[in-house]
CSV table of C-alpha atoms and ligand atoms in Angstrom, one decimal:
chain,number,residue,atom,x,y,z
E,1,MET,CA,-28.7,-14.4,-3.5
E,2,ARG,CA,-29.9,-11.2,-5.2
E,3,MET,CA,-28.5,-7.7,-4.8
E,4,TYR,CA,-32.0,-6.4,-4.9
E,5,ASP,CA,-32.9,-8.2,-1.6
E,6,ILE,CA,-29.7,-7.0,0.1
E,7,ILE,CA,-30.6,-3.4,-0.8
E,8,ALA,CA,-34.2,-3.8,0.4
E,9,LYS,CA,-33.0,-5.4,3.7
E,10,LYS,CA,-30.7,-2.6,4.5
E,11,ARG,CA,-33.2,0.0,3.4
E,12,ASP,CA,-35.6,-1.5,6.0
E,13,GLY,CA,-32.8,-1.2,8.7
E,14,ARG,CA,-32.1,-4.9,9.0
E,15,GLU,CA,-28.8,-6.6,9.6
E,16,LEU,CA,-26.8,-8.1,6.7
E,17,THR,CA,-25.2,-11.5,7.0
E,18,LYS,CA,-21.5,-12.1,6.3
E,19,GLU,CA,-22.5,-14.0,3.2
E,20,GLU,CA,-24.5,-11.1,1.9
E,21,ILE,CA,-21.7,-8.6,2.5
E,22,ASP,CA,-19.2,-10.9,0.8
E,23,PHE,CA,-21.6,-11.4,-2.2
E,24,PHE,CA,-21.9,-7.7,-2.7
E,25,ILE,CA,-18.2,-7.0,-2.5
E,26,LYS,CA,-17.2,-9.9,-4.8
E,27,GLY,CA,-20.0,-9.1,-7.2
E,28,TYR,CA,-19.0,-5.4,-7.4
E,29,VAL,CA,-15.3,-6.1,-7.9
E,30,SER,CA,-15.9,-8.7,-10.5
E,31,GLY,CA,-18.3,-6.4,-12.4
E,32,SER,CA,-21.5,-8.6,-12.0
E,33,ILE,CA,-23.2,-6.0,-9.8
E,34,PRO,CA,-23.6,-2.6,-11.4
E,35,ASP,CA,-22.8,0.9,-9.9
E,36,TYR,CA,-26.5,1.9,-9.6
E,37,GLN,CA,-27.3,-1.0,-7.3
E,38,VAL,CA,-24.2,-0.4,-5.2
E,39,SER,CA,-25.0,3.3,-5.0
E,40,ALA,CA,-28.4,2.4,-3.6
E,41,LEU,CA,-26.9,0.1,-1.0
E,42,LEU,CA,-24.3,2.7,0.0
E,43,MET,CA,-27.1,5.3,0.6
E,44,ALA,CA,-29.0,2.7,2.6
E,45,ILE,CA,-25.9,2.1,4.7
E,46,TYR,CA,-25.3,5.8,5.0
E,47,ILE,CA,-28.8,6.3,6.4
E,48,LYS,CA,-29.4,3.1,8.4
E,49,GLY,CA,-25.8,2.3,9.4
E,50,LEU,CA,-24.0,-0.9,10.0
E,51,ASN,CA,-23.5,-2.6,13.4
E,52,LYS,CA,-20.0,-3.6,14.6
E,53,ARG,CA,-20.3,-7.1,13.3
E,54,GLU,CA,-21.4,-5.9,9.8
E,55,THR,CA,-18.6,-3.3,9.7
E,56,ALA,CA,-15.9,-5.8,10.6
E,57,ASP,CA,-17.3,-8.3,8.0
E,58,LEU,CA,-17.3,-5.6,5.4
E,59,THR,CA,-13.7,-4.6,6.3
E,60,ILE,CA,-12.5,-8.2,5.9
E,61,SER,CA,-14.4,-8.8,2.6
E,62,MET,CA,-12.8,-5.6,1.3
E,63,ALA,CA,-9.3,-6.5,2.5
E,64,ASN,CA,-9.6,-9.9,0.8
E,65,SER,CA,-10.6,-8.3,-2.5
E,66,GLY,CA,-7.0,-7.9,-3.6
E,67,ASP,CA,-3.4,-8.5,-2.4
E,68,MET,CA,-2.8,-9.3,1.2
E,69,VAL,CA,0.8,-8.1,1.7
E,70,ASP,CA,3.1,-10.5,3.4
E,71,LEU,CA,5.8,-8.7,5.4
E,72,SER,CA,7.0,-11.8,7.3
E,73,ALA,CA,10.5,-11.4,5.8
E,74,ILE,CA,10.9,-8.4,8.1
E,75,PRO,CA,11.7,-9.6,11.6
E,76,GLY,CA,10.0,-8.1,14.7
E,77,ILE,CA,6.8,-6.2,15.2
E,78,LYS,CA,6.3,-3.8,12.3
E,79,VAL,CA,4.2,-0.7,12.8
E,80,ASP,CA,2.2,1.5,10.5
E,81,LYS,CA,0.3,4.7,11.1
E,82,HIS,CA,-2.6,6.4,9.4
E,83,SER,CA,-4.3,9.7,9.5
E,84,THR,CA,-8.0,10.0,8.6
E,85,GLY,CA,-7.1,13.0,6.6
E,86,GLY,CA,-6.3,16.6,7.3
E,87,VAL,CA,-4.7,19.8,6.1
E,88,GLY,CA,-1.1,20.7,6.8
E,89,ASP,CA,-0.8,17.2,8.4
E,90,THR,CA,2.7,16.1,7.7
E,91,THR,CA,3.1,13.8,10.7
E,92,THR,CA,4.3,10.7,8.7
E,93,LEU,CA,7.5,12.5,7.6
E,94,ILE,CA,8.3,13.1,11.2
E,95,THR,CA,7.0,10.1,13.1
E,96,ALA,CA,8.2,7.4,10.8
E,97,PRO,CA,11.9,8.5,11.1
E,98,LEU,CA,11.6,9.0,14.9
E,99,VAL,CA,10.1,5.5,15.4
E,100,ALA,CA,12.6,3.8,13.1
E,101,ALA,CA,15.4,5.7,14.9
E,102,CYS,CA,14.1,4.0,18.2
E,103,GLY,CA,14.5,0.6,16.6
E,104,VAL,CA,11.0,-0.3,15.6
E,105,PRO,CA,10.5,-1.1,11.9
E,106,VAL,CA,8.1,1.3,10.2
E,107,VAL,CA,6.2,-0.1,7.2
E,108,LYS,CA,4.1,2.7,5.7
E,109,MET,CA,1.9,2.4,2.7
E,110,SER,CA,0.4,5.8,1.8
E,111,GLY,CA,-2.1,7.3,-0.5
E,112,ARG,CA,-2.3,10.5,-2.5
E,113,GLY,CA,-4.3,13.6,-1.6
E,114,LEU,CA,-8.1,13.2,-1.4
E,115,GLY,CA,-10.4,16.1,-1.9
E,116,HIS,CA,-9.1,19.0,0.2
E,117,THR,CA,-6.7,16.8,2.2
E,118,GLY,CA,-3.0,16.2,1.4
E,119,GLY,CA,-1.4,12.9,0.8
E,120,THR,CA,2.0,11.6,2.0
E,121,ILE,CA,2.9,10.2,-1.4
E,122,ASP,CA,2.4,13.6,-3.1
E,123,LYS,CA,4.5,15.2,-0.5
E,124,LEU,CA,7.4,12.7,-0.8
E,125,GLU,CA,7.3,13.2,-4.6
E,126,ALA,CA,8.2,16.8,-4.0
E,127,ILE,CA,11.7,15.6,-3.0
E,128,PRO,CA,13.7,15.4,-6.3
E,129,GLY,CA,14.2,11.8,-7.4
E,130,PHE,CA,12.2,10.2,-4.6
E,131,ASN,CA,10.7,6.9,-5.7
E,132,VAL,CA,7.4,5.9,-4.1
E,133,ASN,CA,6.7,3.0,-6.4
E,134,LEU,CA,8.5,0.1,-4.8
E,135,SER,CA,7.9,-3.6,-5.2
E,136,ILE,CA,7.2,-5.5,-2.0
E,137,ASP,CA,10.6,-7.1,-2.2
E,138,HIS,CA,12.4,-3.8,-2.6
E,139,PHE,CA,10.3,-2.3,0.2
E,140,THR,CA,11.1,-5.2,2.5
E,141,SER,CA,14.8,-5.0,1.7
E,142,ILE,CA,14.9,-1.3,2.5
E,143,VAL,CA,13.1,-1.8,5.8
E,144,ASN,CA,15.4,-4.6,6.8
E,145,ARG,CA,18.4,-2.4,6.0
E,146,ILE,CA,17.5,1.0,7.5
E,147,GLY,CA,14.3,0.4,9.5
E,148,LEU,CA,11.7,2.2,7.4
E,149,ALA,CA,10.3,2.8,4.0
E,150,VAL,CA,7.2,4.6,2.7
E,151,MET,CA,5.6,3.4,-0.5
E,152,SER,CA,2.6,4.0,-2.6
E,153,GLN,CA,-0.2,1.5,-2.1
E,154,THR,CA,0.3,-1.4,-4.5
E,155,GLN,CA,-2.0,-1.4,-7.6
E,156,ASN,CA,-4.0,-4.3,-6.3
E,157,LEU,CA,-4.4,-3.3,-2.7
E,158,VAL,CA,-8.1,-3.4,-1.8
E,159,PRO,CA,-9.6,-2.9,-5.3
E,160,ALA,CA,-13.0,-2.9,-3.6
E,161,ASP,CA,-12.1,0.3,-1.8
E,162,LYS,CA,-10.9,2.0,-5.0
E,163,LEU,CA,-14.3,1.3,-6.6
E,164,LEU,CA,-16.4,2.1,-3.5
E,165,TYR,CA,-14.5,5.3,-2.8
E,166,ALA,CA,-14.9,6.7,-6.3
E,167,LEU,CA,-18.7,5.9,-6.1
E,168,ARG,CA,-19.1,7.4,-2.6
E,169,ASP,CA,-17.3,10.5,-3.8
E,170,VAL,CA,-20.1,11.2,-6.3
E,171,THR,CA,-23.1,9.8,-4.4
E,172,ALA,CA,-22.8,11.9,-1.2
E,173,THR,CA,-21.9,8.9,0.9
E,174,VAL,CA,-18.3,9.7,2.0
E,175,GLU,CA,-19.1,10.9,5.5
E,176,SER,CA,-20.5,7.6,6.9
E,177,MET,CA,-18.8,6.1,9.9
E,178,PRO,CA,-18.9,2.4,8.9
E,179,LEU,CA,-17.9,3.3,5.4
E,180,ILE,CA,-14.9,5.3,6.5
E,181,ALA,CA,-13.9,2.7,9.1
E,182,SER,CA,-14.0,-0.2,6.6
E,183,SER,CA,-12.3,1.9,3.9
E,184,ILE,CA,-9.3,2.8,6.1
E,185,MET,CA,-9.0,-0.5,8.0
E,186,SER,CA,-9.3,-2.8,5.0
E,187,LYS,CA,-6.2,-1.0,3.5
E,188,LYS,CA,-4.3,-1.1,6.8
E,189,ILE,CA,-5.0,-4.8,7.3
E,190,ALA,CA,-4.1,-5.7,3.7
E,191,ALA,CA,-0.9,-3.7,4.0
E,192,GLY,CA,0.5,-6.2,6.5
E,193,ALA,CA,1.7,-4.3,9.6
E,194,ASP,CA,1.4,-6.0,13.0
E,195,ALA,CA,0.7,-2.8,14.9
E,196,ILE,CA,-1.4,0.2,13.7
E,197,VAL,CA,-1.7,3.7,15.1
E,198,LEU,CA,-4.5,5.8,13.9
E,199,ASP,CA,-4.7,9.6,14.0
E,200,VAL,CA,-8.4,10.4,13.9
E,201,LYS,CA,-9.0,14.0,13.1
E,202,ALA,CA,-11.9,16.1,14.4
E,203,GLY,CA,-12.9,19.6,13.4
E,204,SER,CA,-13.5,21.9,10.5
E,205,GLY,CA,-10.8,20.3,8.2
E,206,ALA,CA,-11.7,16.7,9.0
E,207,PHE,CA,-14.2,14.2,7.6
E,208,MET,CA,-15.5,14.0,11.2
E,209,GLN,CA,-16.3,17.5,12.3
E,210,ASN,CA,-17.8,16.5,15.7
E,211,ILE,CA,-15.6,15.2,18.5
E,212,ASP,CA,-18.0,12.5,19.7
E,213,ASP,CA,-18.3,11.1,16.2
E,214,ALA,CA,-14.5,11.1,15.9
E,215,PHE,CA,-14.2,9.0,19.1
E,216,MET,CA,-16.9,6.6,17.7
E,217,LEU,CA,-14.9,6.2,14.5
E,218,ALA,CA,-11.7,5.7,16.4
E,219,LYS,CA,-13.3,3.0,18.6
E,220,GLU,CA,-14.8,1.3,15.6
E,221,MET,CA,-11.4,1.1,13.8
E,222,VAL,CA,-9.5,0.1,17.0
E,223,ASP,CA,-12.0,-2.8,17.5
E,224,ILE,CA,-11.8,-4.0,13.9
E,225,GLY,CA,-7.9,-4.0,14.0
E,226,ASN,CA,-7.7,-5.8,17.3
E,227,SER,CA,-10.4,-8.3,16.3
E,228,VAL,CA,-8.2,-9.5,13.4
E,229,GLY,CA,-5.1,-9.7,15.6
E,230,ARG,CA,-3.5,-6.3,14.7
E,231,LYS,CA,-2.6,-4.3,17.8
E,232,THR,CA,-4.4,-1.1,17.1
E,233,THR,CA,-4.5,2.3,19.0
E,234,ALA,CA,-6.0,5.6,18.0
E,235,ILE,CA,-5.5,9.2,19.1
E,236,VAL,CA,-8.1,11.8,18.4
E,237,THR,CA,-6.6,15.2,17.5
E,238,ASP,CA,-7.8,18.6,16.5
E,239,MET,CA,-8.2,19.7,12.9
E,240,ASN,CA,-9.9,23.1,13.5
E,241,GLN,CA,-6.9,24.7,11.8
E,242,PRO,CA,-4.1,23.3,9.7
E,243,LEU,CA,-1.9,21.1,11.9
E,244,GLY,CA,1.4,22.6,10.8
E,245,LEU,CA,1.9,26.1,9.3
E,246,ALA,CA,2.5,24.8,5.8
E,247,VAL,CA,-0.1,23.5,3.4
E,248,GLY,CA,1.4,22.3,0.1
E,249,ASN,CA,3.8,19.5,-0.8
E,250,ALA,CA,7.4,20.8,-0.8
E,251,LEU,CA,6.3,23.3,1.9
E,252,GLU,CA,5.2,20.5,4.1
E,253,VAL,CA,8.4,18.6,3.5
E,254,ARG,CA,10.4,21.7,4.5
E,255,GLU,CA,8.3,22.0,7.7
E,256,ALA,CA,8.8,18.4,8.6
E,257,VAL,CA,12.6,18.8,8.2
E,258,ASP,CA,12.4,22.0,10.3
E,259,VAL,CA,10.7,20.0,13.1
E,260,LEU,CA,13.2,17.2,12.9
E,261,LYS,CA,16.0,19.7,13.0
E,262,GLY,CA,14.6,21.3,16.1
E,263,ARG,CA,13.9,24.6,14.3
E,264,VAL,CA,10.1,24.5,14.6
E,265,THR,CA,8.0,23.7,17.7
E,266,GLY,CA,4.3,23.7,18.2
E,267,ARG,CA,1.3,21.6,17.2
E,268,LEU,CA,2.8,19.6,14.4
E,269,ARG,CA,5.8,18.7,16.5
E,270,ASP,CA,3.6,17.8,19.5
E,271,VAL,CA,1.2,15.5,17.6
E,272,SER,CA,4.1,13.9,15.7
E,273,VAL,CA,5.9,13.1,19.0
E,274,LEU,CA,2.7,11.8,20.6
E,275,LEU,CA,2.0,9.6,17.5
E,276,ALA,CA,5.6,8.3,17.6
E,277,ALA,CA,5.2,7.5,21.3
E,278,TYR,CA,2.0,5.5,20.6
E,279,MET,CA,3.6,3.7,17.7
E,280,LEU,CA,6.5,2.6,20.0
E,281,TYR,CA,4.1,1.7,22.8
E,282,THR,CA,1.6,-0.2,20.5
E,283,ALA,CA,4.5,-2.1,19.0
E,284,GLY,CA,5.6,-3.2,22.5
E,285,LYS,CA,8.9,-1.3,22.5
E,286,CYS,CA,8.0,0.4,25.9
E,287,GLY,CA,6.0,-0.6,28.8
E,288,THR,CA,4.4,2.8,29.3
E,289,VAL,CA,3.4,5.7,27.0
E,290,ASP,CA,5.6,8.1,29.1
E,291,GLU,CA,8.7,6.0,28.5
E,292,ALA,CA,7.8,5.8,24.8
E,293,ARG,CA,7.4,9.6,24.7
E,294,ARG,CA,10.8,10.2,26.2
E,295,LEU,CA,12.3,7.8,23.7
E,296,ALA,CA,10.7,9.6,20.8
E,297,GLU,CA,11.6,13.1,22.1
E,298,ASN,CA,15.2,11.9,22.5
E,299,ALA,CA,15.3,10.7,18.9
E,300,LEU,CA,14.2,14.2,17.9
E,301,ILE,CA,16.5,16.3,20.1
E,302,SER,CA,19.5,14.1,19.3
E,303,GLY,CA,19.1,14.6,15.6
E,304,GLN,CA,18.7,10.8,15.0
E,305,GLY,CA,15.3,11.4,13.5
E,306,ALA,CA,16.6,13.8,10.9
E,307,ARG,CA,19.4,11.4,10.1
E,308,LYS,CA,16.9,8.6,9.6
E,309,LEU,CA,14.9,10.7,7.2
E,310,LYS,CA,18.0,11.3,5.2
E,311,GLU,CA,18.7,7.6,5.1
E,312,MET,CA,15.2,6.9,3.9
E,313,ILE,CA,15.4,9.6,1.2
E,314,ARG,CA,18.7,8.2,0.0
E,315,ALA,CA,17.4,4.6,0.0
E,316,GLN,CA,14.4,5.6,-2.1
E,317,GLY,CA,16.5,7.4,-4.7
E,318,GLY,CA,15.8,11.0,-3.5
E,319,ASP,CA,18.2,13.9,-3.0
E,320,GLU,CA,19.0,13.6,0.7
E,321,ARG,CA,20.8,17.0,0.6
E,322,ILE,CA,17.3,18.6,1.1
E,323,VAL,CA,17.6,17.7,4.8
E,324,GLU,CA,20.6,20.0,5.2
E,325,ASP,CA,19.4,22.6,2.6
E,326,THR,CA,15.7,22.8,2.1
E,327,SER,CA,16.2,25.5,-0.6
E,328,LEU,CA,17.0,22.5,-2.9
E,329,LEU,CA,13.2,21.6,-2.8
E,330,PRO,CA,11.1,23.0,-5.7
E,331,GLN,CA,10.6,26.8,-5.3
E,332,PRO,CA,7.7,28.9,-6.5
E,333,ARG,CA,8.0,31.9,-8.9
E,334,LYS,CA,6.3,34.3,-6.4
E,335,ILE,CA,5.4,34.6,-2.8
E,336,ILE,CA,2.3,36.8,-2.2
E,337,PRO,CA,1.4,38.0,1.3
E,338,PHE,CA,-2.2,37.8,2.5
E,339,LYS,CA,-2.8,40.7,4.8
E,340,ALA,CA,-5.4,41.3,7.6
E,341,ASP,CA,-8.1,43.8,6.6
E,342,ARG,CA,-8.8,44.7,10.2
E,343,GLU,CA,-7.4,44.2,13.7
E,344,GLY,CA,-8.5,41.6,16.1
E,345,TYR,CA,-8.1,37.9,17.1
E,346,ILE,CA,-8.1,35.1,14.6
E,347,SER,CA,-11.2,33.4,15.9
E,348,THR,CA,-12.1,30.7,13.3
E,349,ILE,CA,-10.3,29.0,10.5
E,350,LYS,CA,-12.4,27.0,8.1
E,351,THR,CA,-9.7,24.4,7.6
E,352,GLN,CA,-11.4,22.6,4.7
E,353,GLU,CA,-11.4,25.9,2.8
E,354,ILE,CA,-7.7,26.4,3.5
E,355,GLY,CA,-7.1,23.0,1.9
E,356,ILE,CA,-9.3,24.0,-1.1
E,357,SER,CA,-7.5,27.3,-1.5
E,358,ALA,CA,-4.1,25.5,-1.6
E,359,GLN,CA,-5.6,23.0,-4.0
E,360,LEU,CA,-6.6,25.8,-6.4
E,361,LEU,CA,-3.0,27.1,-6.4
E,362,GLY,CA,-2.0,23.6,-7.7
E,363,ALA,CA,-1.0,21.8,-4.4
E,364,GLY,CA,-3.8,19.3,-4.9
E,365,ARG,CA,-5.9,17.8,-7.7
E,366,THR,CA,-9.3,19.2,-8.7
E,367,THR,CA,-9.9,16.5,-11.2
E,368,LYS,CA,-8.4,13.0,-11.2
E,369,GLU,CA,-6.3,13.9,-14.3
E,370,ASP,CA,-4.7,17.0,-12.7
E,371,SER,CA,-1.0,17.0,-11.9
E,372,ILE,CA,0.3,18.6,-8.8
E,373,ASP,CA,2.7,21.5,-8.6
E,374,PRO,CA,5.0,20.5,-5.7
E,375,ALA,CA,6.3,24.1,-5.1
E,376,VAL,CA,3.0,25.8,-4.4
E,377,GLY,CA,0.8,26.2,-1.4
E,378,ILE,CA,0.1,28.4,1.7
E,379,VAL,CA,2.2,29.1,4.7
E,380,MET,CA,0.2,30.4,7.7
E,381,ASN,CA,1.9,33.1,9.7
E,382,LYS,CA,-0.9,33.2,12.3
E,383,GLN,CA,-2.9,30.6,14.1
E,384,LEU,CA,-6.2,30.5,16.0
E,385,GLY,CA,-6.1,33.0,18.9
E,386,ASP,CA,-3.3,35.1,17.5
E,387,TYR,CA,-3.9,38.9,17.6
E,388,VAL,CA,-3.3,40.7,14.3
E,389,ASN,CA,-3.1,44.4,13.4
E,390,LYS,CA,-4.6,45.7,10.1
E,391,GLY,CA,-2.0,45.0,7.4
E,392,ASP,CA,-0.2,42.2,9.2
E,393,THR,CA,0.6,39.2,7.1
E,394,ILE,CA,-1.8,36.3,8.0
E,395,ALA,CA,-0.4,33.9,5.4
E,396,GLU,CA,1.9,33.7,2.4
E,397,PHE,CA,0.8,32.2,-0.9
E,398,TYR,CA,3.5,30.3,-2.8
E,399,VAL,CA,2.5,30.7,-6.4
E,400,ASN,CA,3.4,29.6,-9.9
E,401,GLU,CA,0.3,29.5,-12.1
E,402,GLU,CA,-1.9,32.5,-11.4
E,403,GLY,CA,-5.0,31.2,-13.3
E,404,ARG,CA,-7.0,30.5,-10.1
E,405,LEU,CA,-5.1,32.7,-7.7
E,406,ALA,CA,-7.9,35.2,-7.3
E,407,GLU,CA,-10.4,32.4,-6.4
E,408,ALA,CA,-7.9,30.9,-4.0
E,409,LEU,CA,-7.4,34.3,-2.2
E,410,ASP,CA,-11.1,34.8,-2.1
E,411,ILE,CA,-11.8,31.4,-0.5
E,412,PHE,CA,-9.0,32.0,2.0
E,413,HIS,CA,-10.5,35.4,2.8
E,414,GLY,CA,-13.8,33.7,3.6
E,415,ALA,CA,-12.1,31.0,5.7
E,416,VAL,CA,-10.4,33.2,8.3
E,417,SER,CA,-12.5,35.3,10.6
E,418,ILE,CA,-11.1,38.1,12.8
E,419,THR,CA,-13.1,39.2,15.9
E,420,SER,CA,-12.5,41.6,18.7
E,421,GLU,CA,-13.1,38.9,21.4
E,422,LYS,CA,-10.3,36.5,22.1
E,423,PRO,CA,-11.6,33.0,21.2
E,424,GLU,CA,-11.5,30.0,23.6
E,425,ARG,CA,-8.4,27.9,23.2
E,426,LYS,CA,-8.9,24.6,21.4
E,427,PRO,CA,-7.2,21.5,22.7
E,428,LEU,CA,-4.7,19.8,20.5
E,429,VAL,CA,-5.4,16.2,21.6
E,430,TYR,CA,-8.9,15.1,22.6
E,431,GLY,CA,-7.9,11.7,23.8
E,432,VAL,CA,-6.8,8.1,23.1
E,433,VAL,CA,-8.7,4.9,22.3
E,434,THR,CA,-7.0,1.6,23.0
E,435,SER,CA,-8.4,-2.0,22.8
E,436,ASP,CA,-9.8,-1.8,26.3
E,437,LYS,CA,-10.7,1.8,26.9
E,438,ILE,CA,-11.6,5.3,25.7
E,439,GLU,CA,-9.7,8.0,27.5
E,440,ARG,CA,-11.1,11.5,27.0
E,441,TRP,CA,-8.5,14.0,27.9
E,442,GLN,CA,-10.6,17.1,27.1
S,1,URA,N1,-9.7,8.0,4.1
S,1,URA,C1,-10.0,6.8,3.5
S,1,URA,O1,-9.1,6.1,3.2
S,1,URA,N2,-11.2,6.4,3.4
S,1,URA,C2,-12.3,7.1,3.8
S,1,URA,O2,-13.4,6.7,3.6
S,1,URA,C3,-12.0,8.4,4.4
S,1,URA,C4,-10.7,8.8,4.6
S,2,CA,CA1,-3.5,11.6,4.5
């Protein structure tokens, strides 16, 4: 078999066999196939696509390129969740404790921020002492004791994805449906959960900006998961503005605590409860989604979710007092208001730019070697559709280093538009994809 022929075949729009896909993944991971040939194949895939069978085969080849985590030491159906990547998207810190409080074990392997999107691992590390680097044995023992744990992906989890992702990032081939689906699902399958709930984002801050594309991606991933015996469900949610008000690591932890403590309502809370409901339902805890939603809401209102978060922080070495006193989280030197320069309605928020603006303050990495400042970021005071007067504070910038502050403010300024007409309301949830159907709610 020759890589050259595989590239030519896909270039001409023909279907690759399982053996060809396996050959390319194994060859790339072992180093026998060079970057330039893989780059050419990625671009051919980006342009010509992969069919369902090819995408599933690619996912399995990728999953098999490293560790396949065995969680059989944890009894029962274990559930994991994954977001395709957003801004101000702190749902894991809320849903995981809610689901665990309802008695379903949550086994979550997370990543770090990617591009303009935040990552759960970076957020958890904003909690003083919190340890995300667990061995599988330690992870298993924590889940068996308290019902949940969140750890950083093991070093050898899907090495094929690490290589491919880095290459896609520099060859303009990130936004390809089969490449995104196989990237995400290979990691979820290798991470060992029995049930998987996906939060597929659509809008200006998401990898999929178009809603129909987001549903197609959701369907693709749900089919892959179910075809390998993992019960998989997806919800498609709006990312035309940050999901929560906070964008930044300690700030998002604080907001998650505020939601679990009942101090904050709104979009982040609603999506988190819905995700928790689908996790309970997909894991077979409840016969209907409505029942699952009541269970999740009860766990929130009763404070059980907040208590579970505290238990998790303690079990992973963190300072659990932050749940009672969020001022113990890292604090910035300065808080700078960003004020409206005219009156009108907030009509669009270029969400990706909000993520980039926060990244420039130090909330995310701009190069692989960058370190993150947990204290910094942006808190939105206004959301889409809100009316502002000239001089009203639209957002607050939490700042330590001021080196790129001007640039961050400038990008933010370009990202928020104010118009005299009230914009149409955007839905929060577009629908749900299960193994047997696609439900469009909007
Ligand atoms: N998240 C991933 O893990 N992979 C992608 O390709 C896109 C988002
Ligand atoms: Ca993420």
